mmCIF file of C-alpha atoms in Angstrom:
data_model
loop_
_atom_site.group_PDB
_atom_site.id
_atom_site.type_symbol
_atom_site.label_atom_id
_atom_site.label_comp_id
_atom_site.label_asym_id
_atom_site.label_seq_id
_atom_site.Cartn_x
_atom_site.Cartn_y
_atom_site.Cartn_z
ATOM 1 C CA MET A 1 -72.266 40.988 47.373
ATOM 2 C CA GLN A 2 -75.969 40.440 47.050
ATOM 3 C CA THR A 3 -76.723 44.059 47.907
ATOM 4 C CA ASN A 4 -73.966 45.199 45.568
ATOM 5 C CA LEU A 5 -75.579 43.192 42.819
ATOM 6 C CA GLN A 6 -78.985 44.610 43.624
ATOM 7 C CA VAL A 7 -77.666 48.160 43.568
ATOM 8 C CA GLN A 8 -75.870 47.612 40.285
ATOM 9 C CA SER A 9 -78.808 45.933 38.602
ATOM 10 C CA SER A 10 -81.162 48.705 39.674
ATOM 11 C CA ILE A 11 -78.719 51.254 38.227
ATOM 12 C CA VAL A 12 -78.633 49.365 34.934
ATOM 13 C CA GLU A 13 -82.400 48.962 34.944
ATOM 14 C CA GLN A 14 -82.765 52.706 35.458
ATOM 15 C CA LEU A 15 -80.316 53.497 32.645
ATOM 16 C CA ARG A 16 -82.050 51.051 30.310
ATOM 17 C CA ARG A 17 -85.357 52.772 30.982
ATOM 18 C CA GLU A 18 -83.866 56.204 30.390
ATOM 19 C CA ALA A 19 -82.061 55.068 27.253
ATOM 20 C CA SER A 20 -85.272 53.717 25.750
ATOM 21 C CA ILE A 21 -87.330 56.909 26.025
ATOM 22 C CA LYS A 22 -88.360 58.729 22.874
ATOM 23 C CA ARG A 23 -86.665 62.108 22.379
ATOM 24 C CA THR A 24 -87.573 65.131 20.306
ATOM 25 C CA PRO A 25 -85.029 67.455 18.691
ATOM 26 C CA VAL A 26 -84.226 70.560 20.733
ATOM 27 C CA SER A 27 -85.497 72.796 17.903
ATOM 28 C CA GLU A 28 -88.941 71.194 18.173
ATOM 29 C CA ALA A 29 -89.013 71.389 21.972
ATOM 30 C CA VAL A 30 -87.976 75.042 21.916
ATOM 31 C CA GLU A 31 -90.602 75.856 19.293
ATOM 32 C CA ASP A 32 -93.293 74.386 21.557
ATOM 33 C CA ILE A 33 -92.062 76.493 24.478
ATOM 34 C CA LYS A 34 -92.160 79.568 22.265
ATOM 35 C CA GLN A 35 -95.708 78.767 21.118
ATOM 36 C CA PHE A 36 -96.862 78.267 24.694
ATOM 37 C CA ILE A 37 -95.527 81.710 25.590
ATOM 38 C CA LEU A 38 -97.184 83.364 22.596
ATOM 39 C CA GLN A 39 -100.498 81.746 23.510
ATOM 40 C CA HIS A 40 -100.375 82.846 27.135
ATOM 41 C CA GLU A 41 -98.554 86.174 27.197
ATOM 42 C CA GLN A 42 -101.811 88.159 27.184
ATOM 43 C CA GLU A 43 -102.709 86.595 30.555
ATOM 44 C CA ASP A 44 -99.258 87.242 31.980
ATOM 45 C CA TYR A 45 -99.737 90.387 34.056
ATOM 46 C CA LEU A 46 -96.218 90.458 35.411
ATOM 47 C CA LEU A 47 -94.971 90.418 31.818
ATOM 48 C CA ILE A 48 -97.312 92.868 30.082
ATOM 49 C CA GLY A 49 -98.580 94.845 33.085
ATOM 50 C CA PHE A 50 -102.178 95.534 34.056
ATOM 51 C CA SER A 51 -104.371 97.280 31.494
ATOM 52 C CA SER A 52 -105.552 99.383 34.433
ATOM 53 C CA GLN A 53 -104.090 99.486 37.930
ATOM 54 C CA LYS A 54 -107.630 98.756 39.142
ATOM 55 C CA ASN A 55 -107.126 95.211 37.925
ATOM 56 C CA ASN A 56 -104.089 94.798 40.122
ATOM 57 C CA PRO A 57 -105.290 93.186 43.356
ATOM 58 C CA PHE A 58 -102.184 94.466 45.120
ATOM 59 C CA ARG A 59 -102.341 98.078 43.926
ATOM 60 C CA GLU A 60 -101.813 100.817 46.482
ATOM 61 C CA LYS A 61 -105.076 101.833 48.046
ATOM 62 C CA SER A 62 -105.913 105.359 46.942
ATOM 63 C CA SER A 63 -106.061 107.741 49.870
ATOM 64 C CA CYS A 64 -109.589 108.924 49.155
ATOM 65 C CA ASP A 65 -112.401 106.752 47.865
ATOM 66 C CA ILE A 66 -115.375 108.139 46.026
ATOM 67 C CA LEU A 67 -118.473 107.385 48.073
ATOM 68 C CA MET B 1 -75.557 24.103 51.051
ATOM 69 C CA SER B 2 -73.459 23.428 47.971
ATOM 70 C CA GLU B 3 -76.017 25.232 45.860
ATOM 71 C CA GLY B 4 -75.636 28.236 48.104
ATOM 72 C CA GLY B 5 -71.912 28.131 47.555
ATOM 73 C CA LEU B 6 -72.319 28.195 43.814
ATOM 74 C CA LYS B 7 -74.534 31.246 43.952
ATOM 75 C CA VAL B 8 -71.810 33.374 45.457
ATOM 76 C CA GLU B 9 -69.663 33.328 42.335
ATOM 77 C CA GLN B 10 -72.485 34.157 40.008
ATOM 78 C CA PRO B 11 -73.164 37.648 41.439
ATOM 79 C CA MET B 12 -69.447 38.546 41.345
ATOM 80 C CA GLU B 13 -69.427 38.155 37.584
ATOM 81 C CA SER B 14 -72.776 39.813 37.199
ATOM 82 C CA VAL B 15 -71.762 42.923 39.081
ATOM 83 C CA GLU B 16 -68.885 43.389 36.690
ATOM 84 C CA ALA B 17 -71.044 42.743 33.659
ATOM 85 C CA LEU B 18 -73.641 45.128 34.956
ATOM 86 C CA SER B 19 -71.084 47.894 35.582
ATOM 87 C CA ARG B 20 -69.865 47.481 32.014
ATOM 88 C CA GLU B 21 -73.400 47.673 30.726
ATOM 89 C CA ALA B 22 -74.068 50.760 32.845
ATOM 90 C CA GLU B 23 -71.019 52.538 31.418
ATOM 91 C CA GLY B 24 -72.068 51.628 27.897
ATOM 92 C CA LEU B 25 -75.596 52.894 28.484
ATOM 93 C CA LYS B 26 -74.308 56.207 29.869
ATOM 94 C CA VAL B 27 -72.235 56.794 26.738
ATOM 95 C CA LYS B 28 -75.153 55.833 24.519
ATOM 96 C CA LEU B 29 -77.504 58.142 26.432
ATOM 97 C CA GLU B 30 -75.177 61.102 26.004
ATOM 98 C CA GLU B 31 -74.757 60.376 22.289
ATOM 99 C CA GLU B 32 -78.508 60.157 21.749
ATOM 100 C CA ARG B 33 -79.091 63.425 23.586
ATOM 101 C CA GLN B 34 -76.339 65.159 21.649
ATOM 102 C CA LYS B 35 -77.690 63.929 18.312
ATOM 103 C CA LEU B 36 -80.924 65.872 18.786
ATOM 104 C CA ASN B 37 -79.261 69.037 20.035
ATOM 105 C CA ASP B 38 -79.736 70.773 16.685
ATOM 106 C CA VAL B 39 -80.440 74.416 17.570
ATOM 107 C CA PRO B 40 -79.667 76.247 20.809
ATOM 108 C CA LEU B 41 -82.577 77.983 22.578
ATOM 109 C CA THR B 42 -80.938 81.391 22.356
ATOM 110 C CA THR B 43 -80.684 81.129 18.558
ATOM 111 C CA VAL B 44 -84.417 80.521 18.251
ATOM 112 C CA ALA B 45 -85.121 83.267 20.811
ATOM 113 C CA ALA B 46 -82.879 85.775 19.065
ATOM 114 C CA ARG B 47 -85.535 86.166 16.373
ATOM 115 C CA LEU B 48 -88.042 87.357 18.986
ATOM 116 C CA GLU B 49 -88.337 91.011 19.862
ATOM 117 C CA ASN B 50 -86.920 92.206 23.141
ATOM 118 C CA LEU B 51 -89.399 92.553 25.979
ATOM 119 C CA PRO B 52 -90.598 96.003 27.011
ATOM 120 C CA PRO B 53 -89.419 97.165 30.464
ATOM 121 C CA LEU B 54 -91.163 95.416 33.340
ATOM 122 C CA ASN B 55 -93.165 97.353 35.889
ATOM 123 C CA ILE B 56 -93.020 95.077 38.920
ATOM 124 C CA LYS B 57 -93.018 96.944 42.252
ATOM 125 C CA PRO B 58 -92.967 96.023 45.925
ATOM 126 C CA ARG B 59 -96.591 96.126 47.142
ATOM 127 C CA ARG B 60 -96.714 94.598 50.630
ATOM 128 C CA VAL B 61 -94.348 93.735 53.460
ATOM 129 C CA LEU B 62 -95.495 90.993 55.829
ATOM 130 C CA LYS B 63 -93.857 91.389 59.239
ATOM 131 C CA GLY B 64 -94.342 89.068 62.177
ATOM 132 C CA HIS B 65 -91.812 86.249 62.093
ATOM 133 C CA GLN B 66 -89.025 86.417 64.649
ATOM 134 C CA GLY B 67 -86.639 84.305 62.653
ATOM 135 C CA LYS B 68 -85.600 83.561 59.104
ATOM 136 C CA VAL B 69 -88.508 82.871 56.778
ATOM 137 C CA LEU B 70 -87.809 79.482 55.206
ATOM 138 C CA CYS B 71 -90.853 78.634 53.120
ATOM 139 C CA SER B 72 -94.166 80.019 51.910
ATOM 140 C CA ASP B 73 -97.124 78.958 49.807
ATOM 141 C CA TRP B 74 -100.175 80.673 48.285
ATOM 142 C CA CYS B 75 -103.743 79.637 48.946
ATOM 143 C CA ASN B 76 -105.778 79.020 45.782
ATOM 144 C CA ASP B 77 -107.943 82.027 46.764
ATOM 145 C CA LYS B 78 -104.967 84.166 45.536
ATOM 146 C CA ARG B 79 -105.189 86.134 48.762
ATOM 147 C CA HIS B 80 -103.868 84.073 51.665
ATOM 148 C CA LEU B 81 -100.339 82.889 52.269
ATOM 149 C CA VAL B 82 -98.803 80.422 54.677
ATOM 150 C CA SER B 83 -95.210 80.903 55.793
ATOM 151 C CA SER B 84 -92.890 78.989 58.084
ATOM 152 C CA SER B 85 -89.793 80.115 59.893
ATOM 153 C CA GLN B 86 -86.677 79.244 61.808
ATOM 154 C CA ASP B 87 -88.454 80.647 64.903
ATOM 155 C CA GLY B 88 -90.713 77.570 64.947
ATOM 156 C CA LYS B 89 -93.788 79.475 63.825
ATOM 157 C CA MET B 90 -96.180 79.025 60.959
ATOM 158 C CA ILE B 91 -98.249 82.086 60.067
ATOM 159 C CA ILE B 92 -101.341 82.394 57.871
ATOM 160 C CA TRP B 93 -101.475 85.847 56.283
ATOM 161 C CA ASP B 94 -104.107 87.831 54.491
ATOM 162 C CA ALA B 95 -101.781 89.245 51.854
ATOM 163 C CA PHE B 96 -104.259 91.992 50.860
ATOM 164 C CA THR B 97 -104.464 93.513 54.331
ATOM 165 C CA THR B 98 -101.133 92.089 55.691
ATOM 166 C CA ASN B 99 -103.088 90.811 58.721
ATOM 167 C CA LYS B 100 -102.071 87.591 60.449
ATOM 168 C CA GLU B 101 -105.036 85.250 60.654
ATOM 169 C CA HIS B 102 -103.346 82.390 62.479
ATOM 170 C CA ALA B 103 -99.969 81.961 64.137
ATOM 171 C CA VAL B 104 -99.064 78.426 65.123
ATOM 172 C CA THR B 105 -96.077 77.501 67.249
ATOM 173 C CA MET B 106 -94.522 74.229 66.199
ATOM 174 C CA PRO B 107 -92.743 71.900 68.597
ATOM 175 C CA THR B 108 -89.539 72.478 66.618
ATOM 176 C CA THR B 109 -87.428 75.294 65.220
ATOM 177 C CA TRP B 110 -86.470 75.430 61.525
ATOM 178 C CA VAL B 111 -89.884 74.771 60.029
ATOM 179 C CA MET B 112 -88.410 74.313 56.560
ATOM 180 C CA ALA B 113 -91.540 73.466 54.620
ATOM 181 C CA CYS B 114 -95.162 74.502 54.499
ATOM 182 C CA ALA B 115 -97.975 74.079 51.983
ATOM 183 C CA TYR B 116 -101.588 75.094 51.497
ATOM 184 C CA ALA B 117 -104.088 72.342 50.658
ATOM 185 C CA PRO B 118 -105.998 72.881 47.368
ATOM 186 C CA THR B 119 -109.293 73.636 49.158
ATOM 187 C CA GLY B 120 -107.624 76.204 51.409
ATOM 188 C CA ASN B 121 -109.034 74.438 54.473
ATOM 189 C CA MET B 122 -105.783 72.936 55.617
ATOM 190 C CA VAL B 123 -102.048 73.594 55.742
ATOM 191 C CA ALA B 124 -99.119 71.232 56.223
ATOM 192 C CA CYS B 125 -95.699 71.953 57.643
ATOM 193 C CA GLY B 126 -92.615 70.408 59.147
ATOM 194 C CA GLY B 127 -88.852 70.582 59.249
ATOM 195 C CA LEU B 128 -86.257 69.524 61.785
ATOM 196 C CA ASP B 129 -88.882 67.390 63.544
ATOM 197 C CA ASN B 130 -88.685 65.038 60.499
ATOM 198 C CA LYS B 131 -92.479 65.088 60.392
ATOM 199 C CA VAL B 132 -95.200 66.453 58.176
ATOM 200 C CA THR B 133 -98.078 67.744 60.290
ATOM 201 C CA VAL B 134 -101.391 69.024 58.931
ATOM 202 C CA TYR B 135 -103.478 71.748 60.541
ATOM 203 C CA PRO B 136 -107.134 72.091 59.516
ATOM 204 C CA LEU B 137 -107.876 75.835 59.540
ATOM 205 C CA SER B 138 -110.878 77.187 61.399
ATOM 206 C CA PHE B 139 -111.675 80.365 63.287
ATOM 207 C CA ASP B 140 -113.845 78.538 65.822
ATOM 208 C CA GLU B 141 -111.062 76.985 67.757
ATOM 209 C CA ASP B 142 -107.337 76.888 68.212
ATOM 210 C CA VAL B 143 -105.922 75.292 65.052
ATOM 211 C CA THR B 144 -103.397 73.279 67.065
ATOM 212 C CA GLN B 145 -106.299 71.330 68.602
ATOM 213 C CA LYS B 146 -106.912 69.426 65.407
ATOM 214 C CA LYS B 147 -103.346 69.058 64.224
ATOM 215 C CA LYS B 148 -102.327 65.674 62.930
ATOM 216 C CA ALA B 149 -98.912 64.189 62.304
ATOM 217 C CA VAL B 150 -99.202 62.435 58.940
ATOM 218 C CA GLY B 151 -95.762 61.115 58.053
ATOM 219 C CA THR B 152 -92.271 60.782 59.460
ATOM 220 C CA HIS B 153 -88.936 60.688 57.655
ATOM 221 C CA THR B 154 -85.632 59.546 59.133
ATOM 222 C CA SER B 155 -84.175 63.039 58.622
ATOM 223 C CA TYR B 156 -85.480 66.587 58.285
ATOM 224 C CA MET B 157 -88.387 67.322 55.979
ATOM 225 C CA SER B 158 -87.282 69.929 53.437
ATOM 226 C CA CYS B 159 -90.346 70.345 51.218
ATOM 227 C CA CYS B 160 -93.968 69.302 50.929
ATOM 228 C CA THR B 161 -96.975 69.788 48.690
ATOM 229 C CA PHE B 162 -100.523 68.489 48.291
ATOM 230 C CA PRO B 163 -100.835 66.664 44.949
ATOM 231 C CA TYR B 164 -104.168 67.937 43.582
ATOM 232 C CA SER B 165 -106.289 67.022 46.632
ATOM 233 C CA ASP B 166 -106.430 67.489 50.401
ATOM 234 C CA GLN B 167 -106.238 63.721 50.881
ATOM 235 C CA GLN B 168 -102.582 63.178 50.055
ATOM 236 C CA ILE B 169 -99.325 64.918 50.737
ATOM 237 C CA LEU B 170 -95.970 64.563 49.030
ATOM 238 C CA THR B 171 -92.795 65.221 51.024
ATOM 239 C CA GLY B 172 -89.055 65.433 50.392
ATOM 240 C CA SER B 173 -86.442 64.840 53.035
ATOM 241 C CA GLY B 174 -82.839 64.989 54.121
ATOM 242 C CA ASP B 175 -83.013 61.188 54.211
ATOM 243 C CA SER B 176 -82.695 61.420 50.372
ATOM 244 C CA THR B 177 -86.187 60.104 49.695
ATOM 245 C CA CYS B 178 -89.561 61.533 48.765
ATOM 246 C CA ALA B 179 -92.772 60.007 50.043
ATOM 247 C CA LEU B 180 -96.481 60.168 49.298
ATOM 248 C CA TRP B 181 -98.728 59.971 52.382
ATOM 249 C CA ASP B 182 -102.420 59.443 52.953
ATOM 250 C CA VAL B 183 -103.521 62.349 55.142
ATOM 251 C CA GLU B 184 -106.403 60.504 56.801
ATOM 252 C CA SER B 185 -104.629 57.276 57.752
ATOM 253 C CA GLY B 186 -101.056 58.513 57.876
ATOM 254 C CA LEU B 187 -100.022 55.557 55.711
ATOM 255 C CA MET B 188 -97.124 55.896 53.300
ATOM 256 C CA LEU B 189 -98.619 55.220 49.878
ATOM 257 C CA GLN B 190 -95.391 55.363 47.894
ATOM 258 C CA SER B 191 -91.750 56.104 48.496
ATOM 259 C CA PHE B 192 -89.294 57.428 45.946
ATOM 260 C CA HIS B 193 -85.690 56.241 46.130
ATOM 261 C CA GLY B 194 -83.031 57.481 43.734
ATOM 262 C CA HIS B 195 -81.344 60.603 45.065
ATOM 263 C CA GLN B 196 -77.850 60.165 46.448
ATOM 264 C CA GLY B 197 -78.150 63.139 48.765
ATOM 265 C CA ASP B 198 -80.652 65.289 50.681
ATOM 266 C CA VAL B 199 -83.805 66.141 48.726
ATOM 267 C CA MET B 200 -84.249 69.916 48.865
ATOM 268 C CA ALA B 201 -87.223 70.685 46.650
ATOM 269 C CA LEU B 202 -90.085 69.176 44.698
ATOM 270 C CA ASP B 203 -92.767 70.373 42.322
ATOM 271 C CA LEU B 204 -95.822 68.765 40.744
ATOM 272 C CA ALA B 205 -96.388 68.630 36.997
ATOM 273 C CA PRO B 206 -99.014 71.231 36.089
ATOM 274 C CA SER B 207 -101.352 68.667 34.555
ATOM 275 C CA GLU B 208 -103.189 66.430 36.960
ATOM 276 C CA ASN B 209 -103.119 63.630 34.395
ATOM 277 C CA GLY B 210 -99.365 63.765 34.364
ATOM 278 C CA ASN B 211 -99.060 62.110 37.733
ATOM 279 C CA THR B 212 -95.434 63.133 37.723
ATOM 280 C CA PHE B 213 -93.332 65.363 39.891
ATOM 281 C CA VAL B 214 -89.773 66.623 39.930
ATOM 282 C CA SER B 215 -87.350 66.628 42.841
ATOM 283 C CA GLY B 216 -83.938 68.226 43.239
ATOM 284 C CA GLY B 217 -81.251 67.741 45.817
ATOM 285 C CA CYS B 218 -77.735 67.879 47.150
ATOM 286 C CA ASP B 219 -76.629 65.214 44.648
ATOM 287 C CA LYS B 220 -76.933 68.019 42.020
ATOM 288 C CA MET B 221 -79.592 65.975 40.252
ATOM 289 C CA ALA B 222 -83.154 66.728 39.222
ATOM 290 C CA LEU B 223 -85.279 63.590 38.964
ATOM 291 C CA ILE B 224 -88.676 63.123 37.336
ATOM 292 C CA TRP B 225 -90.913 60.588 39.083
ATOM 293 C CA ASP B 226 -94.014 58.629 38.228
ATOM 294 C CA MET B 227 -96.183 59.080 41.316
ATOM 295 C CA ARG B 228 -98.130 55.856 40.830
ATOM 296 C CA THR B 229 -95.259 53.439 40.303
ATOM 297 C CA GLY B 230 -92.641 55.215 42.425
ATOM 298 C CA GLN B 231 -90.203 54.931 39.529
ATOM 299 C CA CYS B 232 -87.755 57.584 38.449
ATOM 300 C CA VAL B 233 -88.487 58.130 34.758
ATOM 301 C CA GLN B 234 -85.882 60.755 33.877
ATOM 302 C CA SER B 235 -82.823 62.307 35.454
ATOM 303 C CA PHE B 236 -81.054 65.559 34.695
ATOM 304 C CA GLU B 237 -77.539 66.530 35.623
ATOM 305 C CA GLY B 238 -75.525 69.627 34.880
ATOM 306 C CA HIS B 239 -75.443 71.653 38.064
ATOM 307 C CA GLU B 240 -72.111 71.914 39.834
ATOM 308 C CA SER B 241 -73.555 72.194 43.323
ATOM 309 C CA ASP B 242 -76.694 71.476 45.382
ATOM 310 C CA ILE B 243 -80.051 72.060 43.697
ATOM 311 C CA ASN B 244 -82.187 74.137 46.072
ATOM 312 C CA SER B 245 -85.272 74.650 43.972
ATOM 313 C CA VAL B 246 -87.171 72.952 41.137
ATOM 314 C CA LYS B 247 -90.179 74.187 39.213
ATOM 315 C CA PHE B 248 -92.137 72.861 36.260
ATOM 316 C CA TYR B 249 -92.457 75.117 33.232
ATOM 317 C CA PRO B 250 -96.189 76.051 32.961
ATOM 318 C CA SER B 251 -96.697 73.809 29.895
ATOM 319 C CA GLY B 252 -95.269 70.854 31.798
ATOM 320 C CA ASP B 253 -92.659 70.181 29.095
ATOM 321 C CA ALA B 254 -89.639 71.503 30.975
ATOM 322 C CA ILE B 255 -88.296 72.164 34.452
ATOM 323 C CA ALA B 256 -86.260 75.009 35.909
ATOM 324 C CA THR B 257 -83.737 74.521 38.669
ATOM 325 C CA GLY B 258 -81.887 76.875 41.009
ATOM 326 C CA SER B 259 -78.586 75.884 42.565
ATOM 327 C CA ASP B 260 -75.803 76.837 44.943
ATOM 328 C CA ASP B 261 -73.606 77.038 41.816
ATOM 329 C CA ALA B 262 -75.200 80.487 41.203
ATOM 330 C CA THR B 263 -77.042 79.354 38.079
ATOM 331 C CA CYS B 264 -80.595 78.532 37.104
ATOM 332 C CA ARG B 265 -81.092 75.986 34.346
ATOM 333 C CA LEU B 266 -83.862 74.834 32.063
ATOM 334 C CA PHE B 267 -84.156 71.142 31.229
ATOM 335 C CA ASP B 268 -86.577 69.987 28.548
ATOM 336 C CA LEU B 269 -88.338 66.701 29.265
ATOM 337 C CA ARG B 270 -88.976 65.723 25.673
ATOM 338 C CA ALA B 271 -85.545 66.672 24.393
ATOM 339 C CA ASP B 272 -84.262 64.972 27.559
ATOM 340 C CA ARG B 273 -81.509 67.520 28.150
ATOM 341 C CA GLU B 274 -80.462 70.902 29.483
ATOM 342 C CA ILE B 275 -81.509 73.630 27.059
ATOM 343 C CA ALA B 276 -80.607 76.822 28.936
ATOM 344 C CA VAL B 277 -78.343 78.202 31.652
ATOM 345 C CA TYR B 278 -79.207 81.488 33.328
ATOM 346 C CA THR B 279 -75.970 82.961 34.516
ATOM 347 C CA LYS B 280 -73.835 86.087 34.509
ATOM 348 C CA GLU B 281 -70.263 86.576 35.492
ATOM 349 C CA SER B 282 -71.316 89.098 38.140
ATOM 350 C CA ILE B 283 -73.696 86.648 39.789
ATOM 351 C CA ILE B 284 -71.723 84.563 42.236
ATOM 352 C CA PHE B 285 -74.277 83.782 44.936
ATOM 353 C CA GLY B 286 -76.465 80.708 45.199
ATOM 354 C CA VAL B 287 -80.077 80.461 44.083
ATOM 355 C CA ASN B 288 -82.628 79.337 46.667
ATOM 356 C CA ALA B 289 -85.902 79.608 44.806
ATOM 357 C CA VAL B 290 -87.245 79.754 41.251
ATOM 358 C CA ASP B 291 -90.685 80.246 39.718
ATOM 359 C CA PHE B 292 -92.217 81.162 36.338
ATOM 360 C CA SER B 293 -94.699 83.818 35.297
ATOM 361 C CA VAL B 294 -97.976 82.509 33.851
ATOM 362 C CA SER B 295 -96.730 82.333 30.258
ATOM 363 C CA GLY B 296 -93.339 81.015 31.264
ATOM 364 C CA ARG B 297 -91.522 83.922 29.632
ATOM 365 C CA LEU B 298 -90.252 85.278 32.959
ATOM 366 C CA LEU B 299 -88.174 83.232 35.346
ATOM 367 C CA PHE B 300 -87.923 84.675 38.862
ATOM 368 C CA ALA B 301 -85.022 83.589 41.028
ATOM 369 C CA GLY B 302 -84.210 84.428 44.654
ATOM 370 C CA TYR B 303 -80.534 84.630 45.561
ATOM 371 C CA ASN B 304 -78.254 84.629 48.589
ATOM 372 C CA ASP B 305 -77.171 88.194 47.700
ATOM 373 C CA TYR B 306 -80.620 89.441 48.889
ATOM 374 C CA THR B 307 -81.909 90.032 45.349
ATOM 375 C CA VAL B 308 -84.506 88.572 43.044
ATOM 376 C CA ASN B 309 -83.335 88.408 39.440
ATOM 377 C CA VAL B 310 -85.932 88.313 36.693
ATOM 378 C CA TRP B 311 -84.766 86.412 33.612
ATOM 379 C CA ASP B 312 -86.115 86.285 30.092
ATOM 380 C CA ALA B 313 -86.515 82.503 29.984
ATOM 381 C CA LEU B 314 -86.098 82.406 26.196
ATOM 382 C CA LYS B 315 -83.296 84.861 25.588
ATOM 383 C CA CYS B 316 -81.492 83.898 28.798
ATOM 384 C CA GLN B 317 -80.944 87.569 29.619
ATOM 385 C CA ARG B 318 -81.502 89.213 32.966
ATOM 386 C CA LEU B 319 -84.308 91.759 32.602
ATOM 387 C CA THR B 320 -84.340 93.371 36.019
ATOM 388 C CA ILE B 321 -83.450 93.007 39.685
ATOM 389 C CA LEU B 322 -85.968 93.312 42.516
ATOM 390 C CA TYR B 323 -84.330 94.966 45.518
ATOM 391 C CA GLY B 324 -85.870 95.150 48.967
ATOM 392 C CA HIS B 325 -84.885 92.224 51.137
ATOM 393 C CA GLU B 326 -82.116 92.742 53.646
ATOM 394 C CA ASN B 327 -80.910 89.168 53.763
ATOM 395 C CA ARG B 328 -81.012 85.977 51.670
ATOM 396 C CA VAL B 329 -84.142 85.388 49.641
ATOM 397 C CA SER B 330 -85.117 81.897 50.758
ATOM 398 C CA CYS B 331 -88.412 81.290 48.991
ATOM 399 C CA LEU B 332 -90.397 82.698 46.097
ATOM 400 C CA LYS B 333 -93.853 81.799 44.750
ATOM 401 C CA MET B 334 -96.031 82.992 41.919
ATOM 402 C CA SER B 335 -99.622 83.640 43.000
ATOM 403 C CA PRO B 336 -102.127 81.156 41.501
ATOM 404 C CA ASP B 337 -103.419 83.656 38.909
ATOM 405 C CA GLY B 338 -100.002 85.097 38.176
ATOM 406 C CA THR B 339 -100.811 88.634 39.325
ATOM 407 C CA ALA B 340 -98.145 88.750 42.027
ATOM 408 C CA ILE B 341 -95.119 86.991 43.405
ATOM 409 C CA SER B 342 -94.311 86.513 47.066
ATOM 410 C CA THR B 343 -90.800 86.294 48.446
ATOM 411 C CA GLY B 344 -89.584 85.237 51.875
ATOM 412 C CA SER B 345 -86.215 86.086 53.362
ATOM 413 C CA TRP B 346 -83.775 85.545 56.185
ATOM 414 C CA ASP B 347 -84.557 89.206 57.041
ATOM 415 C CA PHE B 348 -87.684 87.792 58.815
ATOM 416 C CA THR B 349 -90.131 89.350 56.315
ATOM 417 C CA LEU B 350 -92.180 88.300 53.315
ATOM 418 C CA ARG B 351 -92.843 90.671 50.455
ATOM 419 C CA ILE B 352 -95.453 90.799 47.701
ATOM 420 C CA TRP B 353 -94.448 92.187 44.303
ATOM 421 C CA ALA B 354 -96.855 93.052 41.490
#
C-alpha cells in the first residue's frame, strides 16, 4: 500500500508540475522556429549547397592537383 | 502499535483521492494544450517558398566493421568519427581519408552506444555489458590499456553522451533509467526515473545553460529532464510505438523523435505539444535515427527500409531520399559544422553524405 501511495503521489506531483508550466500559443512557437531558420539558412550547407565545391570538406579529390 | 494500525487506512483513501486528482489533471493538461493550438505549423509554412532541389551526394564509405553498425558520433574536429558495432568492435575513423585510426575490441557483442568526448581525447562506449567504459585516445600505446569502466546499469546501455565536458557522461539504459556519471570517480551523480520502458535515445539541449536533456523510449514517451535536480519537467506522447531516436531542434525550443510507428514528430517545448508529424502513406518502416541540418529546416531520418528520407521540417514534405545502404539505417549524425551527415547501417558500413 505504502509503495502504491508513493507511486500515485509521485504521478500526481509530476502532473501538477506539468500542469503549472507556462505555455505559448502554437502560432508564436512556430513563428520563432521560422525566424531561427531564416537567421541560419545561410550557414546551412546541406540546405543551400556550397558556394564552391572547394568549401566542401568531403568533395571528391580532383585527379590532378596543380603543383 | 495502534498508531501503526491507523496509518494503514489513511493511504487507502489517499491513493483513491490521488488517482482522481491525476485523472483531473490529465484532462486539464489536454484542455490547456488544446486552447493554445491556434494555427497548425503547415499553415504558417505554406506561405514560405518551396526549397530548391537539394544536392546531397554520397562522399565516403567507411568499411571495416564485421557486424551491424549500431551507433556513431562525430568528433568536434569535424573530421573523426567513432562507431560501434554488433561485432563487439569500436572503430575510430578519419572520415576524410576513410582510414581507421583505432580499432578496439570490447568484451561484449552489441556495442549499442558510443560517444566522442568534447575535447576529442576520449571516447565512451557500451551495450550488452550494461556498462559505460571510457577509452582515452593516444597513439603512444594501446588504447585498451587505459580503459575505465565508469558506470553500470542493471540492463543494457542503449545510448550515451558527454554533457559539455569530458568529466561527466550521461547514459540511457534498458533498465528504463538514465544516469549521470562522474568519469573520474565512477560515481553516479544523478539518476533519472520516469520512463515505463527501455530508454532508447537521449540528446542534450543545445545550450549549455539549459542543463536539460531529452530521452525517448519503448514507453512511446519523450521526456525532458532537468539534469541538476533529476526531475522530469515535461513529457510528450503521441507516438504509437517505441521511440528510437530523439534530437533537439537547433534553437533548443523543440525536439524531433523517430519511432517504430514509421513517423517522425516535432514537439514544441514552449507550446508543450506535438506540432508536426512527418509521415507518408508509402512509408511503413520504422525510424531509427533523426537529426537536423544547422538551420533546422531539414530533418534527416534513417529508416528500416535502408533509406534516409530528408524532410522539410516546416512544410512536413519529403524533399528527397538518400539511397546507398543495403540494410537498415541504424544511426545518423550531422557533423558539428553541418557540412556533412554520417549514417551507419546493418550493412556493416558507414557513409558520409555532403
